[in-house]
Amino acid sequence: MAENAEDYVPDFDISRPSIARVYDATLGGKDNFAVDREGAAMIAKHVPKIREASQDNRLGLSKGVAFVAKQGIDQFLDIGAGLPTMENTHQVAQRINPNAKVCYVDNDPIVLAHGRALLATNESTTIVTADLRDPQSILEHPEVNKFIDFTRPVGLMVVGLMMHFHPDEDPGSWIKTLLDACPSGSYLHITDFADTGYPEQKAMEKSCIQALGNGWIRTPEQIEAHFQGLPLVPPGLDYPTRWFPEEPDREVPAADDLEEHERIIMVGVGYKA
């Protein structure tokens, strides 16, 4: 595989920025194009510490995966996975359980290209091209069913994705379809842009809508609604730097004392009894 995305161009549109590649650009990755870097730069004008904010989302991912894996979950369905980067789902889960299986799902063909590279060295990890907007196609995908046994508990992940869907699209219904296919004992892990009244949250929304055409913030109540009534693992929804599900009584800094980039994302994990 080429070291830089511009050395390898699969059959996809590079005239418009993509969510996965702009996110990669904000993290300082190489798997993006000029249009994606322009989008990342546009966001950075409003959110100067966008790289740190993106890293904070990665923190929410790694904390959630680690918690779920430690509950004995050994298969993960990661929707809207994006491009592989440091501390991705398979790295965190397989460090805890080397036999854990991870199936990534994304609608960007360049992510599939990276999936092929992963398969060359990791038989317990795969990536398929599919879209959350059509959850049934995910559930019926042969590669998904090869990796995920829906008769056993699943770690369902929707990390850094819901903000890209307008509420009018009713994205919660897509999660419900996937969650209904997961048996008792499964976990749902979500991170989303938060709206708790801080100006940096509005700045993130404005910049993402300018750069990508989407990126809406939500109140904690609106984010919690995506869990479809599942009880949240204590401490419930919180910013990643304050979220310690293995230590729910741990003393954490007040939200007002966090850095601005630490108040962009909220994370939570729900349990399906």
Short mmCIF file of C-alpha atoms in Angstrom, two decimals, residues 26 43-56 204 259-262 264:
data_model
loop_
_atom_site.label_atom_id
_atom_site.label_comp_id
_atom_site.label_asym_id
_atom_site.label_seq_id
_atom_site.Cartn_x
_atom_site.Cartn_y
_atom_site.Cartn_z
CA THR A 26 -6.90 16.91 11.92
CA ILE A 43 -12.17 23.95 11.09
CA ALA A 44 -8.91 25.01 12.75
CA LYS A 45 -9.75 28.67 12.10
CA HIS A 46 -12.66 28.34 14.51
CA VAL A 47 -11.24 25.58 16.74
CA PRO A 48 -7.47 26.19 16.94
CA LYS A 49 -6.92 23.03 18.98
CA ILE A 50 -8.81 20.77 16.60
CA ARG A 51 -6.02 18.19 16.70
CA GLU A 52 -6.31 18.00 20.47
CA ALA A 53 -10.10 17.79 20.18
CA SER A 54 -9.74 14.90 17.72
CA GLN A 55 -7.32 13.21 20.09
CA ASP A 56 -9.90 13.67 22.84
CA MET A 204 -17.06 23.35 16.28
CA GLU A 259 -9.39 22.99 28.43
CA GLU A 260 -11.73 24.15 25.65
CA HIS A 261 -10.85 21.20 23.40
CA GLU A 262 -11.79 18.82 26.23
CA ILE A 264 -16.20 19.22 22.51
#
